[in-house]
Amino acid sequence: MKNTQTLLTIPKKYIDLLGQEQALKILTLFAEIEAGKYDKKEIHSFKLTTLNHPIFIRAIKADMQSFVNTFIDPYLDKK
């Protein structure tokens, strides 16, 4: 389990929607993409417990923003 300080840096909207473990995994991937850790042609996948199929994103900012626009923001608008 990650330390409390790490968990406090996760935005509440991600924890509400994804749970701590998934939110931490996704935001870690996003931070690594932002830091240039991956080649832009790399494709990463992760599983959301609320979906039957995995999510695939390329290591580019546009895909990260598309994930937020598709899965995070619409959910919050409904709340």
Coordinates of N, CA, C and O in Angstrom, one line a residue:
M1 N 0.9 -1.2 0.0 CA 0.0 0.0 0.0 C 0.9 1.2 0.0 O 1.9 1.3 0.7
K2 N 0.5 2.2 -0.8 CA 1.3 3.5 -0.8 C 1.1 4.2 0.5 O 0.1 4.1 1.2
N3 N 2.0 5.1 0.7 CA 1.9 5.9 2.0 C 0.8 6.9 1.9 O 0.3 7.3 0.8
T4 N 0.5 7.5 3.0 CA -0.7 8.4 3.1 C -0.4 9.6 2.3 O -1.3 10.2 1.7
Q5 N 0.8 10.1 2.3 CA 1.1 11.4 1.6 C 0.8 11.2 0.1 O 0.3 12.0 -0.6
T6 N 1.2 10.0 -0.5 CA 0.9 9.7 -1.9 C -0.6 9.7 -2.1 O -1.1 10.3 -3.1
L7 N -1.3 9.1 -1.3 CA -2.8 9.0 -1.4 C -3.4 10.4 -1.3 O -4.5 10.6 -2.0
L8 N -2.9 11.2 -0.6 CA -3.5 12.6 -0.4 C -3.3 13.4 -1.7 O -4.0 14.4 -1.9
T9 N -2.3 13.1 -2.5 CA -2.1 13.8 -3.8 C -3.1 13.4 -4.9 O -3.1 14.0 -5.9
I10 N -3.8 12.3 -4.7 CA -4.8 11.9 -5.7 C -6.0 12.7 -5.6 O -6.6 12.8 -4.5
P11 N -6.5 13.3 -6.7 CA -7.7 14.1 -6.6 C -8.9 13.2 -6.2 O -9.0 12.1 -6.6
K12 N -9.7 13.8 -5.4 CA -10.9 13.1 -4.8 C -11.8 12.5 -5.9 O -12.3 11.4 -5.8
K13 N -11.9 13.3 -7.0 CA -12.8 12.8 -8.1 C -12.3 11.4 -8.7 O -13.1 10.6 -9.0
Y14 N -11.0 11.2 -8.7 CA -10.5 10.0 -9.2 C -10.7 8.8 -8.2 O -11.1 7.7 -8.6
I15 N -10.6 9.1 -6.9 CA -10.8 8.1 -5.9 C -12.3 7.7 -5.9 O -12.6 6.6 -5.8
D16 N -13.2 8.7 -5.9 CA -14.6 8.5 -5.9 C -15.0 7.6 -7.1 O -15.8 6.7 -6.9
L17 N -14.5 7.8 -8.2 CA -14.9 7.0 -9.4 C -14.1 5.7 -9.6 O -14.7 4.7 -9.9
L18 N -12.8 5.7 -9.3 CA -12.0 4.5 -9.6 C -11.6 3.7 -8.4 O -11.1 2.6 -8.6
G19 N -11.6 4.3 -7.2 CA -11.0 3.7 -6.0 C -9.6 4.0 -5.9 O -8.9 4.5 -6.9
Q20 N -9.0 3.9 -4.8 CA -7.6 4.3 -4.5 C -6.6 3.6 -5.4 O -5.7 4.2 -6.0
E21 N -6.7 2.3 -5.5 CA -5.7 1.5 -6.2 C -5.7 1.9 -7.7 O -4.6 2.1 -8.3
Q22 N -6.8 1.9 -8.3 CA -6.9 2.2 -9.7 C -6.5 3.6 -10.0 O -5.8 3.9 -11.0
A23 N -7.0 4.6 -9.2 CA -6.7 6.0 -9.3 C -5.1 6.2 -9.3 O -4.6 6.9 -10.1
L24 N -4.5 5.5 -8.3 CA -3.1 5.7 -8.2 C -2.3 5.1 -9.4 O -1.4 5.7 -9.9
K25 N -2.8 4.0 -9.9 CA -2.2 3.4 -11.1 C -2.3 4.3 -12.3 O -1.3 4.5 -13.0
I26 N -3.5 4.8 -12.5 CA -3.7 5.6 -13.7 C -2.9 6.9 -13.6 O -2.3 7.4 -14.6
L27 N -3.0 7.6 -12.4 CA -2.3 8.8 -12.3 C -0.8 8.7 -12.3 O 0.0 9.6 -12.8
T28 N -0.3 7.5 -11.9 CA 1.2 7.2 -12.0 C 1.6 7.1 -13.4 O 2.6 7.7 -13.9
L29 N 0.7 6.4 -14.2 CA 1.0 6.3 -15.6 C 1.0 7.6 -16.3 O 1.8 8.0 -17.1
F30 N 0.0 8.5 -16.0 CA -0.1 9.8 -16.5 C 1.1 10.6 -16.2 O 1.7 11.3 -17.1
A31 N 1.6 10.5 -15.0 CA 2.8 11.3 -14.6 C 4.0 10.8 -15.4 O 4.9 11.6 -15.8
E32 N 4.1 9.5 -15.6 CA 5.3 8.9 -16.3 C 5.2 9.4 -17.8 O 6.2 9.7 -18.4
I33 N 4.0 9.4 -18.3 CA 3.9 9.9 -19.7 C 4.3 11.4 -19.8 O 5.0 11.8 -20.7
E34 N 3.8 12.2 -18.8 CA 4.2 13.6 -18.8 C 5.7 13.8 -18.7 O 6.2 14.7 -19.3
A35 N 6.3 12.9 -17.9 CA 7.8 13.0 -17.7 C 8.6 12.5 -18.9 O 9.8 12.6 -18.9
G36 N 7.9 12.0 -19.9 CA 8.6 11.5 -21.1 C 9.2 10.1 -20.9 O 10.1 9.8 -21.7
K37 N 8.7 9.3 -20.0 CA 9.3 8.0 -19.7 C 9.1 7.0 -20.9 O 9.9 6.1 -21.1
Y38 N 8.0 7.2 -21.6 CA 7.6 6.3 -22.7 C 7.7 6.9 -24.1 O 7.6 8.1 -24.2
D39 N 8.0 6.0 -25.0 CA 7.9 6.4 -26.4 C 6.5 6.8 -26.8 O 5.6 6.1 -26.3
K40 N 6.3 7.8 -27.6 CA 4.9 8.2 -27.9 C 4.1 7.1 -28.7 O 2.9 7.2 -28.7
K41 N 4.8 6.2 -29.2 CA 4.1 5.1 -30.0 C 3.7 3.9 -29.1 O 3.0 3.0 -29.5
E42 N 4.1 3.9 -27.8 CA 3.8 2.9 -26.9 C 2.3 3.0 -26.5 O 1.7 4.0 -26.4
I43 N 1.7 1.8 -26.4 CA 0.3 1.7 -26.0 C 0.2 1.0 -24.6 O 0.9 0.0 -24.4
H44 N -0.5 1.6 -23.7 CA -0.7 1.1 -22.4 C -2.1 0.7 -22.2 O -3.0 1.3 -22.7
S45 N -2.3 -0.3 -21.4 CA -3.7 -0.7 -21.1 C -3.9 -0.9 -19.6 O -2.9 -1.1 -18.8
F46 N -5.1 -0.6 -19.1 CA -5.5 -0.8 -17.7 C -6.9 -1.2 -17.7 O -7.7 -0.9 -18.6
K47 N -7.3 -1.8 -16.6 CA -8.7 -2.3 -16.5 C -9.4 -1.5 -15.4 O -8.9 -1.3 -14.4
L48 N -10.6 -1.0 -15.8 CA -11.5 -0.4 -14.8 C -12.5 -1.4 -14.3 O -13.0 -2.2 -15.1
T49 N -12.7 -1.4 -13.0 CA -13.6 -2.5 -12.5 C -15.0 -2.3 -13.0 O -15.8 -3.2 -13.1
T50 N -15.4 -1.1 -13.5 CA -16.7 -0.8 -14.0 C -16.9 -1.2 -15.5 O -18.0 -1.1 -16.0
L51 N -15.9 -1.6 -16.1 CA -16.0 -1.9 -17.6 C -15.5 -3.4 -17.8 O -14.7 -3.9 -17.1
N52 N -16.1 -4.0 -18.8 CA -15.8 -5.4 -19.1 C -14.5 -5.5 -19.9 O -13.9 -6.6 -19.9
H53 N -14.1 -4.5 -20.6 CA -12.9 -4.5 -21.5 C -11.8 -3.5 -21.0 O -12.2 -2.5 -20.4
P54 N -10.6 -3.8 -21.3 CA -9.5 -2.8 -20.9 C -9.6 -1.5 -21.7 O -10.1 -1.5 -22.7
I55 N -9.0 -0.5 -21.1 CA -8.8 0.8 -21.7 C -7.4 0.8 -22.3 O -6.4 0.4 -21.6
F56 N -7.2 1.3 -23.5 CA -5.9 1.4 -24.2 C -5.6 2.9 -24.4 O -6.5 3.5 -25.0
I57 N -4.5 3.3 -24.0 CA -4.1 4.7 -24.4 C -2.6 4.7 -24.9 O -1.8 3.9 -24.4
R58 N -2.4 5.6 -25.8 CA -1.0 5.9 -26.2 C -0.3 6.8 -25.2 O -1.0 7.4 -24.4
A59 N 1.0 6.8 -25.3 CA 1.7 7.6 -24.3 C 1.8 9.0 -24.8 O 2.9 9.6 -25.0
I60 N 0.6 9.7 -25.0 CA 0.6 11.1 -25.4 C -0.5 11.8 -24.5 O -1.4 11.2 -24.0
K61 N -0.3 13.1 -24.4 CA -1.2 13.9 -23.6 C -2.6 13.9 -24.1 O -3.6 13.9 -23.3
A62 N -2.8 13.8 -25.4 CA -4.2 13.8 -26.0 C -5.0 12.6 -25.5 O -6.2 12.8 -25.2
D63 N -4.3 11.5 -25.4 CA -5.1 10.3 -24.9 C -5.4 10.4 -23.4 O -6.4 9.9 -23.0
M64 N -4.5 11.0 -22.7 CA -4.8 11.2 -21.2 C -6.0 12.1 -21.1 O -6.9 11.8 -20.3
Q65 N -6.0 13.2 -21.8 CA -7.1 14.1 -21.8 C -8.4 13.5 -22.2 O -9.5 13.7 -21.7
S66 N -8.3 12.6 -23.3 CA -9.5 11.9 -23.7 C -10.1 11.0 -22.7 O -11.3 10.9 -22.5
F67 N -9.2 10.4 -21.9 CA -9.6 9.5 -20.8 C -10.4 10.3 -19.8 O -11.5 9.9 -19.4
V68 N -9.9 11.4 -19.4 CA -10.5 12.3 -18.4 C -11.8 12.8 -19.0 O -12.9 12.7 -18.3
N69 N -11.9 13.3 -20.2 CA -13.1 13.8 -20.8 C -14.2 12.7 -21.0 O -15.4 13.0 -20.9
T70 N -13.8 11.5 -21.2 CA -14.7 10.4 -21.4 C -15.2 9.7 -20.2 O -16.4 9.4 -20.0
F71 N -14.3 9.5 -19.2 CA -14.6 8.6 -18.1 C -14.7 9.4 -16.8 O -15.5 9.0 -15.9
I72 N -14.0 10.5 -16.6 CA -14.0 11.2 -15.3 C -15.1 12.3 -15.3 O -16.0 12.4 -14.5
D73 N -15.0 13.3 -16.3 CA -15.8 14.4 -16.3 C -17.3 14.1 -16.4 O -18.1 14.7 -15.7
P74 N -17.7 13.2 -17.4 CA -19.2 13.0 -17.5 C -19.8 12.3 -16.2 O -20.9 12.6 -15.8
Y75 N -19.0 11.5 -15.6 CA -19.5 10.9 -14.3 C -19.7 12.0 -13.3 O -20.7 12.0 -12.6
L76 N -18.8 12.9 -13.2 CA -18.9 14.0 -12.2 C -20.1 14.9 -12.5 O -20.8 15.4 -11.6
D77 N -20.4 15.1 -13.8 CA -21.5 16.0 -14.1 C -22.8 15.4 -13.7 O -23.8 16.1 -13.3
K78 N -22.9 14.0 -13.7 CA -24.1 13.3 -13.3 C -24.3 13.4 -11.8 O -25.5 13.4 -11.3
K79 N -23.2 13.5 -11.1 CA -23.4 13.6 -9.6 C -23.9 14.9 -9.2 O -24.6 15.2 -8.3

